[in-house]
Structures are given as C-alpha cells and as structure tokens.
C-alpha cells in the first residue's frame, strides 16, 4: 500500500507583483511522521513557500497537497490539517493568551468547551499557564514564541510548520521548545522546520531540503547530506604557546592564537599522525573540538556553489 | 464516507458545525472588543447625541416649533440622529477592527485557518451590526429624556436599523481591505459619510429644498435610510418606503458581493 505523503509540493511557483520570482518551480515531498528541515539563506524563498502552504500567499503556479488534499482546490480541508508557527509575532497583543488560543480553536470549528481544555493543556505544557489571563503585551519574547506554538497546537494539526520559531530565544527556552516539539513529532505529527540554528536542524531533523534563489538545491536525508562533507576542521587547545608548527601531510595546521591551533583535514585522514607530529614537536594538546557544526559547513558550501554557478551563468 | 470527509472529521474530531463555531468565535471576539473599549466604542455617541438633543433639539428646536402637526422639531431629528450614530458606529467598528487585524497581522490567524471567506465577512459584519444596534438603543434611551417618541412601526424600524447597519458595515469592510494606513480608514467617514449624513435629511425635510437640491438629495442613499427610520418612529417620510427598502437592499447586496470577492481573492491581504 502506498503511503500518502504529508506534503507533496509539485512545481510550485511564485512571482510577486513587483516581478520578483521567489519560487521558480519547487518540488519536494515530506513523508508522514518526518521531522523535516527546510533551510536556505535569507531571501531564498522559504517564507514564500511556507506562506503558500499556509494559504497566506497565493501561488502563481503548481500545487501542494497536504495528506493528499490540494491547497488550491480544497483550501479549507487542507488548512484543517496544517498548523503554522510563523516567523513574526502575529497575534493580537491586546488579548489574553488563553483567549488567543481558544479563538484560534474556534476558527477551526472546535467547540468552545474542547477549546478551553486544549488551551489549558498546551499553555501548561509550554509553561505559560501563569500568564494565561494577562495581556499578551506583557509576555517576554520567548513567551510570545511559545504562545504561537501553543496556538498552532490548538487544532492538533497533522502537519506542523515552524518558521524560525526559536529566533531570538535564549538557549534554555530554546531547548524546552525543542523538547516539546520532539514529543509532538514522536506522537505522530509531521514537523517542518526552518531555522538559522543549523546545529538544531542537524540534531532534530531526519530529512532536509535546502532552497536557494527559489529552487531546491538539495533534498535528501540528513545522514546522506552529512556524509557528503569530506573535510573537517578541529580546534586544538594547547598547553604551552606553540611557535613552530609541525608539517603533517594531508593536514592544514594553522595557529589562531598562542594557545589555539586549527587543523583542517579530510574525513578519511586519521588523527593519529596529527597527534604523533604534534607530540614530536613538543606540543601538548589539552582539548579538541569541531570548529563548526557539520551541517553549517555543508550549507555554506552548497549555497556558495550555487551562487558561483549562477554567477557563471550570468556572465 | 469518502476520504475528504474522513480527513475533515479527523481534523475536526467534533460534531458541531465548524462554520457556525467559527462564526460565533469572530462575533464573540468582536463583541468582547466593543465592550472592552466601551469608552471608545459606546460612550462617544452617547455624549455627542446628548449634545445634539440639547443644542439642536431644545435650544434651537424650541424656536422652530412643530415640523408637522403634533411633531416638535426635537422629535423630528431623533430618528436621523439615531441613524447617524448607527452609520458611524457600524462603519467605524468594522474598518478599525479589521484594519487593526491587518496592521497587527493577526488577520493571518483567520486567513490561515479553514474558515471560508463568507464566515470571516459575516462574523465581522455581525459584530459591527451589534455595535450599531447597541448604540441605537443607547441613543434612543437618551432621546427619551428629551422627547416622547412612540414606535409607530416596530418592524420597519428594526428592519431599517439592521439594513443600514449592514450596508455601512460592508462599506467599512471594503475600506479596511483597501486601507494601507490608519489615515485611509479616517478619510471616508470625514469626507464622505459625514457630509452625506448631514445632507441626508437628518435635520430637515428635503421637501423644504428647492430645485435642484431636492432632486440631488434623492441620489443620497442615506436619505432613504433616515426617512424609512423616521417612518418607523414617527410615521413621517419624504420618500416611498418601498423605494427606500429597495435602495438599502441593493446597496447591501452589491457591497456584500464586492467585500466577499475581495476577501476571496485576498486583495490587500494575501500577497
């Protein structure tokens, strides 16, 4: 039996009235239950794609089906299956969080008694219950972001789209938000995430698409994508100032400051020869870590490669 | 049950009509807003109309005398003043509330929901009409301190208030859809509604005007609303009641169709 994809985007196009082509025929598929990362630099088309999927932006061409339901021909039925956590705060700041959640459920046709129960449940789960009956204006930035997650959960959607939900949120709250969303995903909700914190995408998501200049430039599993990275950079903290660096074949060793070295090498290269050479040179390594997360390195390379290709084509 | 129905049931998980629940939600939210900021929504009309009754009714009106046999000038202007309050409040409620939702981006809560456009429109119009009705009752109650009004035709009175309120709610909604800044929703009430209301026979009978002002007055839709309402309260009118209801109904239908079309196409709302 074939599984109906949670999201099936087919040749989706969007050209704005000012002539900007934000999407130039995007196609991608997200399977039910997936935790899917949609990444791309600023202005790549992520928000336009999410806007179309949540019916806030009209597509110029193509279609998207949510669990088999077309957003173009069956908008209402499709929207019933989607929950959106947008990038910008978009609730009424003069209303109370409890009312914002209950009203949101009402827009989805959920009776008030059920809505009140759900509002209490999700506001408690997102640690907002003590603020539930205060004006939304009084919430901190992190609380406002959590309120938008609680609001999106009011309809208990099968597909939850999160557009940079942790932007500007401190690390502690960010972690609690991911814990909540991971639990929602584990319970069966398909999650699509866009974020600029790539280490989070690497940790949380199983599949990934990278969009740039309105086109999908990569769409694969996180494992396969990370396997493409053939070079790694390690940061080494050394015990004494290292003035002369040994030459290690296959390793580019550079000095960052008196007590810090960087070693860039192929993933195939073993670390033993590096440590042997450092040891011979009288350099004691106290600790070692990856310079950046692997996904970030890949992301930058893919986008830069795309930009170089576009430059050549334009030339 | 086909797959579509199954999906809908699954997403809903409830038996209540989702569109009715959504409609109730918007209407309730609008009413709560009106009551929350009652000093901005209900009080100003009460104060303004009290001043009209005192100045135009008592002080100026006492020198004018009777407009028709047994009808003092202050009695004559009551229906027009109530209509004036209904018009400005219905229009102002929907234009400020819907434009505020656009400006604050919380209109996206509704646009991204499964609600059909007609539910959004009906909910906002219902809220604005309720404000129009509440204000009409308040102004009528105040007028009882100054006049002895009798309801000659209650159903005509009620039908006129509802239709007038619906027409100006829809007009306010269209204004809010096109508005890009708060100034845009203040222009129409200042430069269109107020002059049309003052020239719509609130303070005088158009029969007292000479040509061509009298004929020109018949092109003003507010004239029909004020006169139909005056007929309901006093049994007096300058226009045919049938024509008045045709004009009001036609405006309601045309403006409703325009508002719905704009909402469907996402003009000013969806990029």
Coordinates of C-alpha atoms in Angstrom, one line a residue:
Chain A
X1 CA 0.0 0.0 0.0
X2 CA 1.4 3.4 -0.9
X3 CA 1.6 6.0 1.9
X4 CA 0.1 9.4 1.1
X5 CA 2.9 12.0 1.7
X6 CA 2.3 14.5 4.5
X7 CA 3.3 17.2 2.0
X8 CA 3.7 16.8 -1.8
X9 CA 4.9 20.1 -3.4
X10 CA 4.8 20.0 -7.2
X11 CA 6.4 22.7 -9.4
X12 CA 5.3 25.4 -7.1
X13 CA 5.9 28.9 -8.5
X14 CA 5.5 32.4 -7.1
X15 CA 6.2 35.7 -8.8
X16 CA 5.3 38.8 -6.8
X17 CA 3.6 41.8 -8.3
X18 CA 7.0 43.6 -8.4
X19 CA 8.3 40.9 -10.7
X20 CA 10.5 39.1 -8.1
X21 CA 10.4 35.4 -8.8
X22 CA 10.5 34.0 -5.2
X23 CA 9.8 30.3 -6.2
X24 CA 10.9 29.0 -9.6
X25 CA 9.3 25.6 -9.7
X26 CA 9.8 24.0 -6.3
X27 CA 9.1 20.3 -5.8
X28 CA 9.6 18.3 -2.7
X29 CA 8.0 15.5 -0.6
X30 CA 7.7 15.1 3.1
X31 CA 6.7 11.7 4.5
X32 CA 4.2 11.4 7.4
X33 CA 5.8 11.5 10.8
X34 CA 9.0 13.1 9.5
X35 CA 10.9 15.9 11.2
X36 CA 12.0 17.8 8.1
X37 CA 14.4 20.7 7.8
X38 CA 13.8 23.4 5.2
X39 CA 16.9 25.5 5.1
X40 CA 18.1 28.4 3.0
X41 CA 19.8 31.8 3.2
X42 CA 17.7 34.9 3.7
X43 CA 15.5 35.7 0.7
X44 CA 15.9 32.1 -0.7
X45 CA 12.1 31.5 -0.8
X46 CA 11.5 29.7 2.5
X47 CA 8.9 32.1 3.9
X48 CA 7.1 32.3 0.5
X49 CA 6.9 28.5 0.4
X50 CA 5.6 28.4 3.9
X51 CA 3.2 31.3 3.1
X52 CA 1.7 29.3 0.2
X53 CA 1.4 26.1 2.3
X54 CA -0.5 28.1 5.0
X55 CA -2.6 29.9 2.4
X56 CA -1.2 33.4 3.3
X57 CA 0.4 33.7 -0.1
X58 CA -1.3 32.9 -3.5
X59 CA 0.8 30.6 -5.7
X60 CA 1.5 31.7 -9.3
X61 CA 1.7 28.1 -10.5
X62 CA 2.0 24.5 -9.4
X63 CA 0.3 22.9 -6.4
X64 CA 0.9 21.4 -3.0
X65 CA -1.0 18.6 -1.4
X66 CA -1.2 18.1 2.3
X67 CA -2.0 14.5 3.1
X68 CA -3.4 14.3 -0.5
X69 CA -5.6 17.4 -0.1
X70 CA -4.8 20.2 -2.6
X71 CA -4.3 23.6 -1.2
X72 CA -5.5 25.2 -4.5
X73 CA -8.7 23.3 -5.0
X74 CA -9.6 22.2 -1.4
X75 CA -8.1 25.0 0.6
X76 CA -10.4 24.7 3.7
X77 CA -9.9 20.9 4.0
X78 CA -6.1 21.3 3.5
X79 CA -5.8 24.1 6.1
X80 CA -7.6 21.9 8.7
X81 CA -4.6 19.6 8.6
X82 CA -1.9 22.3 9.0
X83 CA -0.6 24.3 12.0
X84 CA 1.6 27.3 11.5
X85 CA 4.1 28.9 13.8
X86 CA 5.2 32.0 11.8
X87 CA 8.4 33.9 12.0
X88 CA 6.8 37.2 13.0
X89 CA 4.6 37.7 16.0
X90 CA 1.1 37.8 14.6
X91 CA -1.4 37.6 17.5
X92 CA -3.4 40.4 19.0
X93 CA -1.2 41.9 21.7
X94 CA -4.3 43.3 23.5
X95 CA -5.8 39.9 24.0
X96 CA -5.0 37.3 26.7
X97 CA -3.0 34.2 25.8
X98 CA -6.0 32.0 26.9
X99 CA -8.4 33.9 24.6
X100 CA -5.9 33.8 21.7
X101 CA -5.7 30.0 21.9
X102 CA -9.5 29.5 22.4
X103 CA -10.3 31.8 19.5
X104 CA -7.8 30.0 17.3
X105 CA -9.6 26.7 18.0
X106 CA -12.9 28.4 17.2
X107 CA -11.5 29.4 13.8
X108 CA -11.0 25.7 13.1
X109 CA -14.6 24.9 14.2
X110 CA -13.6 23.4 17.6
X111 CA -16.4 23.9 20.1
X112 CA -15.6 26.2 23.0
X113 CA -15.6 23.6 25.8
X114 CA -13.0 21.5 24.0
X115 CA -11.0 24.6 23.1
X116 CA -10.8 25.7 26.7
X117 CA -9.5 22.3 27.8
X118 CA -6.9 22.3 25.0
X119 CA -5.8 25.9 25.8
X120 CA -5.2 24.9 29.4
X121 CA -3.3 21.8 28.3
X122 CA -1.0 23.5 25.8
X123 CA -0.4 26.6 27.8
X124 CA 0.6 24.4 30.8
X125 CA 2.9 22.2 28.6
X126 CA 4.6 25.3 27.3
X127 CA 4.9 26.9 30.8
X128 CA 2.6 29.8 30.0
X129 CA -0.3 29.0 32.3
X130 CA 0.6 31.5 34.9
X131 CA 0.4 34.2 32.2
X132 CA -2.8 32.8 30.5
X133 CA -5.0 35.6 31.7
X134 CA -2.7 38.6 31.4
X135 CA -2.4 40.8 28.4
X136 CA -0.2 39.3 25.7
X137 CA 1.7 42.5 25.6
X138 CA 3.3 41.7 29.0
X139 CA 4.9 38.4 27.6
X140 CA 8.6 38.3 27.0
X141 CA 9.9 37.5 23.5
X142 CA 10.4 33.8 24.4
X143 CA 6.9 33.6 25.9
X144 CA 5.4 35.1 22.7
X145 CA 7.1 32.4 20.6
X146 CA 5.9 29.7 22.9
X147 CA 2.4 31.2 22.7
X148 CA 2.5 30.9 18.9
X149 CA 3.4 27.2 19.3
X150 CA 0.5 26.6 21.8
X151 CA -1.8 28.5 19.4
X152 CA -0.7 26.3 16.5
X153 CA -1.4 23.2 18.5
X154 CA -5.0 24.1 19.3
X155 CA -6.3 22.4 16.1
X156 CA -3.9 19.4 16.8
X157 CA -2.6 19.5 13.2
X158 CA -1.2 16.6 11.4
X159 CA 1.4 18.8 9.8
X160 CA 3.1 21.5 11.9
X161 CA 5.2 24.1 10.1
X162 CA 7.6 26.1 12.2
X163 CA 9.2 29.1 10.6
X164 CA 12.2 30.1 12.7
X165 CA 10.4 29.5 15.9
X166 CA 13.5 30.0 18.1
X167 CA 14.8 33.2 16.6
X168 CA 16.0 35.5 19.5
X169 CA 15.1 32.9 22.2
X170 CA 17.7 32.1 24.9
X171 CA 19.2 28.6 24.9
X172 CA 17.3 27.3 27.9
X173 CA 13.9 28.2 26.5
X174 CA 15.0 27.0 23.0
X175 CA 15.8 23.6 24.5
X176 CA 12.5 23.3 26.2
X177 CA 10.8 24.3 23.0
X178 CA 12.6 21.5 21.1
X179 CA 11.8 19.0 23.8
X180 CA 8.1 19.9 23.3
X181 CA 8.2 19.8 19.5
X182 CA 10.2 16.5 19.6
X183 CA 7.5 15.0 21.8
X184 CA 4.8 16.2 19.4
X185 CA 6.7 14.6 16.5
X186 CA 7.2 11.4 18.4
X187 CA 3.4 11.3 18.9
X188 CA 2.9 11.3 15.1
X189 CA 2.8 14.9 14.0
X190 CA 4.8 15.7 10.9
X191 CA 7.1 18.7 11.5
X192 CA 8.7 21.0 9.0
X193 CA 11.2 23.4 10.5
X194 CA 13.1 26.3 9.2
X195 CA 15.8 27.7 11.4
X196 CA 19.1 29.6 11.3
X197 CA 20.4 27.5 14.2
X198 CA 21.8 24.7 12.0
X199 CA 23.0 22.6 14.8
X200 CA 19.4 22.3 15.9
X201 CA 18.3 21.1 12.4
X202 CA 21.2 18.6 12.5
X203 CA 20.2 17.2 15.8
X204 CA 16.4 17.2 15.3
X205 CA 15.7 16.6 11.6
X206 CA 15.8 13.3 9.7
X207 CA 15.4 14.8 6.2
X208 CA 16.4 18.1 4.7
X209 CA 15.8 20.3 1.8
X210 CA 18.0 23.3 1.0
X211 CA 16.4 26.1 -1.0
X212 CA 18.3 28.9 -2.7
X213 CA 17.1 31.6 -5.1
X214 CA 13.7 29.9 -5.4
X215 CA 15.0 26.4 -6.2
X216 CA 15.6 23.3 -4.2
X217 CA 19.4 22.7 -4.4
X218 CA 19.5 19.7 -2.1
X219 CA 16.8 17.3 -0.9
X220 CA 18.0 14.2 0.9
X221 CA 18.3 12.6 4.3
X222 CA 20.4 14.3 7.0
X223 CA 22.8 11.3 7.1
X224 CA 23.4 11.3 3.4
X225 CA 23.9 15.0 3.3
X226 CA 26.4 15.0 6.2
X227 CA 28.3 12.1 4.6
X228 CA 29.0 14.5 1.7
X229 CA 31.2 16.6 3.9
X230 CA 34.7 15.4 3.2
X231 CA 36.6 18.0 5.2
X232 CA 36.5 18.7 8.9
X233 CA 38.2 21.4 11.0
X234 CA 39.3 20.7 14.6
X235 CA 40.1 23.4 17.1
X236 CA 43.0 22.3 19.4
X237 CA 43.7 23.9 22.8
X238 CA 47.4 23.5 23.6
X239 CA 49.2 23.6 26.9
X240 CA 52.1 26.0 26.0
X241 CA 52.4 28.6 23.3
X242 CA 53.3 26.9 20.1
X243 CA 55.7 28.9 18.0
X244 CA 56.7 26.3 15.4
X245 CA 54.1 24.2 13.8
X246 CA 55.0 20.7 12.5
X247 CA 54.2 19.8 8.9
X248 CA 51.7 17.0 8.7
X249 CA 50.9 15.5 5.3
X250 CA 47.2 15.9 4.4
X251 CA 46.6 18.4 7.3
X252 CA 46.5 22.2 7.1
X253 CA 47.6 23.3 10.5
X254 CA 47.2 27.0 11.4
X255 CA 47.8 29.0 14.6
X256 CA 44.8 31.0 15.8
X257 CA 46.4 32.4 18.9
X258 CA 49.2 31.4 21.4
X259 CA 47.1 28.6 22.8
X260 CA 44.9 27.6 19.9
X261 CA 45.5 25.7 16.7
X262 CA 43.2 24.7 13.9
X263 CA 43.6 21.5 11.9
X264 CA 41.7 21.1 8.6
X265 CA 41.8 17.6 7.2
X266 CA 40.0 15.1 5.1
X267 CA 37.4 13.0 6.9
X268 CA 39.4 9.9 5.6
X269 CA 42.6 11.2 7.3
X270 CA 43.3 9.6 10.7
X271 CA 44.1 11.7 13.7
X272 CA 47.0 9.5 14.9
X273 CA 49.5 11.0 12.5
X274 CA 48.4 14.5 13.6
X275 CA 48.9 13.8 17.3
X276 CA 52.2 12.0 16.6
X277 CA 53.5 15.0 14.8
X278 CA 52.3 17.4 17.5
X279 CA 53.8 15.2 20.2
X280 CA 57.1 15.1 18.3
X281 CA 57.1 18.9 18.0
X282 CA 56.7 19.2 21.8
X283 CA 53.1 20.4 21.6
X284 CA 50.7 19.1 24.3
X285 CA 47.0 19.1 23.3
X286 CA 44.7 19.8 26.3
X287 CA 41.4 19.5 24.4
X288 CA 39.9 19.3 21.0
X289 CA 36.5 20.1 19.4
X290 CA 34.9 20.6 16.0
X291 CA 35.2 24.1 14.7
X292 CA 31.6 24.4 13.4
X293 CA 28.7 22.0 13.1
X294 CA 28.9 19.9 10.1
X295 CA 25.6 21.0 8.6
X296 CA 26.7 24.6 8.8
X297 CA 29.8 23.9 6.7
X298 CA 27.8 21.9 4.1
X299 CA 25.1 24.6 4.0
X300 CA 27.6 27.4 3.3
X301 CA 29.4 25.3 0.6
X302 CA 26.2 24.4 -1.2
X303 CA 24.9 27.9 -1.2
X304 CA 28.3 29.3 -2.3
X305 CA 28.5 26.7 -5.0
X306 CA 25.0 27.7 -6.2
X307 CA 26.0 31.4 -6.2
X308 CA 29.2 30.7 -8.2
X309 CA 27.1 28.7 -10.7
X310 CA 24.6 31.5 -11.1
X311 CA 27.4 34.0 -11.5
X312 CA 29.0 31.9 -14.3
X313 CA 25.6 31.5 -16.0
X314 CA 25.0 35.3 -15.7
X315 CA 28.5 36.0 -17.0
Chain B
X1 CA -17.7 8.3 3.9
X2 CA -15.1 9.4 1.3
X3 CA -11.5 10.3 2.0
X4 CA -12.2 14.0 2.1
X5 CA -15.0 13.7 4.6
X6 CA -12.9 11.3 6.7
X7 CA -10.0 13.8 6.7
X8 CA -12.3 16.6 7.7
X9 CA -13.8 14.5 10.5
X10 CA -10.4 13.5 11.7
X11 CA -9.1 17.1 11.7
X12 CA -12.3 18.3 13.5
X13 CA -13.0 15.5 15.8
X14 CA -16.2 17.2 16.8
X15 CA -19.8 17.1 15.7
X16 CA -20.7 20.8 15.8
X17 CA -20.9 22.7 12.5
X18 CA -17.4 24.1 12.2
X19 CA -18.5 27.2 10.2
X20 CA -21.1 28.1 12.9
X21 CA -18.5 27.7 15.6
X22 CA -16.1 29.9 13.7
X23 CA -18.8 32.5 13.0
X24 CA -19.6 32.5 16.7
X25 CA -16.0 32.9 17.6
X26 CA -15.4 36.0 15.4
X27 CA -18.7 37.6 16.5
X28 CA -17.9 37.0 20.2
X29 CA -14.4 38.4 19.8
X30 CA -15.8 41.5 18.1
X31 CA -18.4 42.0 20.9
X32 CA -15.8 41.5 23.6
X33 CA -13.7 44.1 21.9
X34 CA -16.6 46.6 21.8
X35 CA -17.2 46.0 25.5
X36 CA -13.5 46.1 26.4
X37 CA -13.0 49.5 24.9
X38 CA -16.5 50.8 25.6
X39 CA -15.2 54.3 26.3
X40 CA -14.1 54.4 22.7
X41 CA -17.0 52.5 21.1
X42 CA -20.2 53.3 23.1
X43 CA -19.6 56.4 25.2
X44 CA -18.7 58.9 22.4
X45 CA -22.1 58.5 20.6
X46 CA -24.0 58.9 23.9
X47 CA -22.2 62.2 24.7
X48 CA -22.4 63.6 21.1
X49 CA -26.1 62.8 20.7
X50 CA -26.9 64.3 24.1
X51 CA -25.3 67.5 22.9
X52 CA -27.3 67.3 19.7
X53 CA -30.5 66.9 21.7
X54 CA -29.7 69.8 24.0
X55 CA -28.4 72.2 21.4
X56 CA -30.4 71.4 18.2
X57 CA -33.4 69.9 19.9
X58 CA -34.0 72.1 23.0
X59 CA -32.2 75.3 22.4
X60 CA -32.6 75.8 18.6
X61 CA -35.6 73.5 18.2
X62 CA -37.8 75.4 20.7
X63 CA -37.6 78.4 18.3
X64 CA -38.5 76.3 15.2
X65 CA -41.7 74.9 16.7
X66 CA -43.6 72.0 15.0
X67 CA -42.4 70.4 11.8
X68 CA -45.7 68.5 11.2
X69 CA -48.9 68.6 13.2
X70 CA -48.1 67.3 16.7
X71 CA -44.4 66.7 15.9
X72 CA -41.9 69.1 17.5
X73 CA -38.5 69.7 15.9
X74 CA -36.7 67.7 18.5
X75 CA -38.9 64.7 17.8
X76 CA -38.3 65.1 14.1
X77 CA -34.5 64.9 14.4
X78 CA -34.4 61.9 16.8
X79 CA -34.6 59.3 14.0
X80 CA -31.9 61.0 11.9
X81 CA -29.6 61.3 14.9
X82 CA -30.1 57.6 15.8
X83 CA -29.3 56.7 12.1
X84 CA -26.3 58.9 12.2
X85 CA -25.0 57.1 15.2
X86 CA -25.7 53.7 13.7
X87 CA -23.9 54.6 10.4
X88 CA -20.8 56.0 12.0
X89 CA -20.5 53.2 14.6
X90 CA -21.1 50.3 12.2
X91 CA -18.6 51.7 9.7
X92 CA -16.1 52.7 12.3
X93 CA -16.2 49.4 14.1
X94 CA -15.5 47.2 11.2
X95 CA -13.0 49.4 9.5
X96 CA -10.9 49.9 12.6
X97 CA -11.2 46.3 13.8
X98 CA -10.4 44.7 10.5
X99 CA -7.7 47.2 9.6
X100 CA -6.2 46.8 13.1
X101 CA -6.1 43.0 12.5
X102 CA -4.4 43.6 9.1
X103 CA -2.0 46.1 10.6
X104 CA -1.2 43.9 13.6
X105 CA -1.0 40.8 11.3
X106 CA -3.4 38.8 13.4
X107 CA -5.7 38.7 10.4
X108 CA -3.3 35.9 9.4
X109 CA -4.9 33.7 12.2
X110 CA -8.1 33.7 10.2
X111 CA -6.6 33.6 6.7
X112 CA -4.5 30.5 7.5
X113 CA -7.5 28.8 9.1
X114 CA -10.0 26.6 7.3
X115 CA -12.7 29.3 7.6
X116 CA -14.4 30.2 4.3
X117 CA -14.4 33.9 3.4
X118 CA -18.1 34.3 4.0
X119 CA -17.7 33.2 7.6
X120 CA -15.0 35.9 8.2
X121 CA -17.1 38.5 6.5
X122 CA -20.3 37.6 8.3
X123 CA -18.6 37.5 11.6
X124 CA -17.1 40.9 11.3
X125 CA -20.4 42.3 9.9
X126 CA -22.3 40.8 12.7
X127 CA -20.0 42.4 15.3
X128 CA -20.4 45.8 13.6
X129 CA -24.1 45.5 13.3
X130 CA -24.3 44.6 17.0
X131 CA -22.4 47.7 17.9
X132 CA -24.8 49.7 15.6
X133 CA -27.8 48.2 17.4
X134 CA -26.3 48.8 20.9
X135 CA -25.6 52.4 20.1
X136 CA -29.1 52.8 18.6
X137 CA -30.6 51.6 21.8
X138 CA -28.4 53.9 23.9
X139 CA -29.2 57.0 21.8
X140 CA -32.9 56.0 21.8
X141 CA -32.8 55.7 25.5
X142 CA -31.1 59.2 25.8
X143 CA -33.7 60.7 23.5
X144 CA -36.5 59.6 25.9
X145 CA -35.2 62.2 28.4
X146 CA -35.9 64.9 25.8
X147 CA -38.8 63.6 23.7
X148 CA -41.9 61.5 23.7
X149 CA -41.1 59.0 20.9
X150 CA -43.6 56.2 20.0
X151 CA -42.8 53.3 17.9
X152 CA -45.3 53.5 15.1
X153 CA -44.0 50.6 13.1
X154 CA -41.5 48.5 15.2
X155 CA -40.7 46.0 12.4
X156 CA -39.9 48.8 9.9
X157 CA -37.8 50.5 12.5
X158 CA -35.9 47.3 13.2
X159 CA -35.5 46.3 9.6
X160 CA -34.2 49.8 8.7
X161 CA -31.6 49.7 11.5
X162 CA -30.4 46.3 10.5
X163 CA -30.2 47.1 6.8
X164 CA -28.5 50.4 7.4
X165 CA -26.0 48.9 9.8
X166 CA -25.3 46.0 7.3
X167 CA -24.7 48.4 4.4
X168 CA -22.2 50.6 6.4
X169 CA -20.5 47.6 8.0
X170 CA -19.9 46.2 4.5
X171 CA -18.7 49.5 3.2
X172 CA -16.3 49.8 6.2
X173 CA -15.0 46.3 5.5
X174 CA -14.2 47.2 1.9
X175 CA -12.5 50.4 3.1
X176 CA -10.4 48.3 5.6
X177 CA -9.4 45.9 2.9
X178 CA -8.0 48.6 0.7
X179 CA -6.6 50.7 3.5
X180 CA -2.8 50.7 3.8
X181 CA -2.5 53.1 6.8
X182 CA -4.8 54.3 9.6
X183 CA -5.4 57.6 7.7
X184 CA -7.1 55.6 4.9
X185 CA -9.9 54.5 7.2
X186 CA -10.4 58.0 8.5
X187 CA -10.8 59.6 5.1
X188 CA -14.2 58.1 4.1
X189 CA -16.0 58.9 7.4
X190 CA -14.7 62.5 7.3
X191 CA -15.1 63.4 3.6
X192 CA -18.0 61.1 2.6
X193 CA -20.1 59.8 5.4
X194 CA -20.4 63.0 7.5
X195 CA -21.4 65.2 4.5
X196 CA -23.9 62.6 3.2
X197 CA -25.4 62.1 6.6
X198 CA -25.9 65.9 7.2
X199 CA -27.3 66.2 3.7
X200 CA -29.5 63.1 4.2
X201 CA -32.4 64.9 5.8
X202 CA -31.4 64.3 9.4
X203 CA -32.2 67.9 10.4
X204 CA -34.7 68.9 7.7
X205 CA -37.2 67.6 5.3
X206 CA -36.0 67.5 1.6
X207 CA -39.4 68.8 0.6
X208 CA -38.3 72.2 2.1
X209 CA -35.5 72.3 -0.5
X210 CA -35.8 73.9 -3.9
X211 CA -34.5 72.6 -7.2
X212 CA -32.0 71.2 -8.0
X213 CA -31.0 70.5 -4.3
X214 CA -34.1 68.5 -3.7
X215 CA -33.6 66.2 -6.7
X216 CA -29.9 65.9 -5.9
X217 CA -30.8 64.8 -2.4
X218 CA -32.6 61.7 -3.9
X219 CA -29.2 60.5 -5.1
X220 CA -28.1 60.2 -1.5
X221 CA -28.7 56.7 -0.1
X222 CA -28.7 58.0 3.5
X223 CA -31.8 60.0 2.7
X224 CA -33.8 56.7 2.2
X225 CA -32.4 55.2 5.4
X226 CA -33.2 58.2 7.6
X227 CA -36.7 58.5 6.1
X228 CA -37.5 54.9 6.5
X229 CA -36.4 55.0 10.1
X230 CA -38.4 58.2 10.7
X231 CA -41.4 56.5 9.3
X232 CA -40.9 53.7 11.7
X233 CA -40.7 56.0 14.7
X234 CA -42.9 58.9 13.7
X235 CA -45.0 57.7 10.7
X236 CA -43.4 60.6 8.6
X237 CA -41.4 60.1 5.4
X238 CA -40.2 62.2 2.4
X239 CA -39.6 59.1 0.2
X240 CA -41.5 56.0 -0.8
X241 CA -41.0 53.2 1.7
X242 CA -40.7 50.6 -1.0
X243 CA -38.1 52.6 -2.8
X244 CA -36.2 53.0 0.5
X245 CA -36.0 49.3 1.1
X246 CA -35.0 48.5 -2.5
X247 CA -32.2 51.1 -2.2
X248 CA -31.0 49.7 1.1
X249 CA -31.2 46.1 0.0
X250 CA -29.4 46.8 -3.3
X251 CA -26.5 48.5 -1.5
X252 CA -26.3 45.6 0.9
X253 CA -26.2 43.0 -1.8
X254 CA -23.7 44.9 -4.0
X255 CA -21.4 45.8 -1.2
X256 CA -21.6 42.3 0.2
X257 CA -20.7 40.8 -3.2
X258 CA -17.7 43.2 -3.5
X259 CA -16.5 42.5 0.0
X260 CA -16.7 38.7 -0.5
X261 CA -15.0 38.9 -3.8
X262 CA -12.1 41.0 -2.4
X263 CA -11.7 38.6 0.5
X264 CA -11.8 35.5 -1.8
X265 CA -9.1 36.9 -4.0
X266 CA -7.1 38.1 -1.0
X267 CA -6.8 41.6 -2.3
X268 CA -4.8 43.6 0.2
X269 CA -4.5 40.6 2.4
X270 CA -2.6 37.8 0.6
X271 CA 0.5 38.6 -1.5

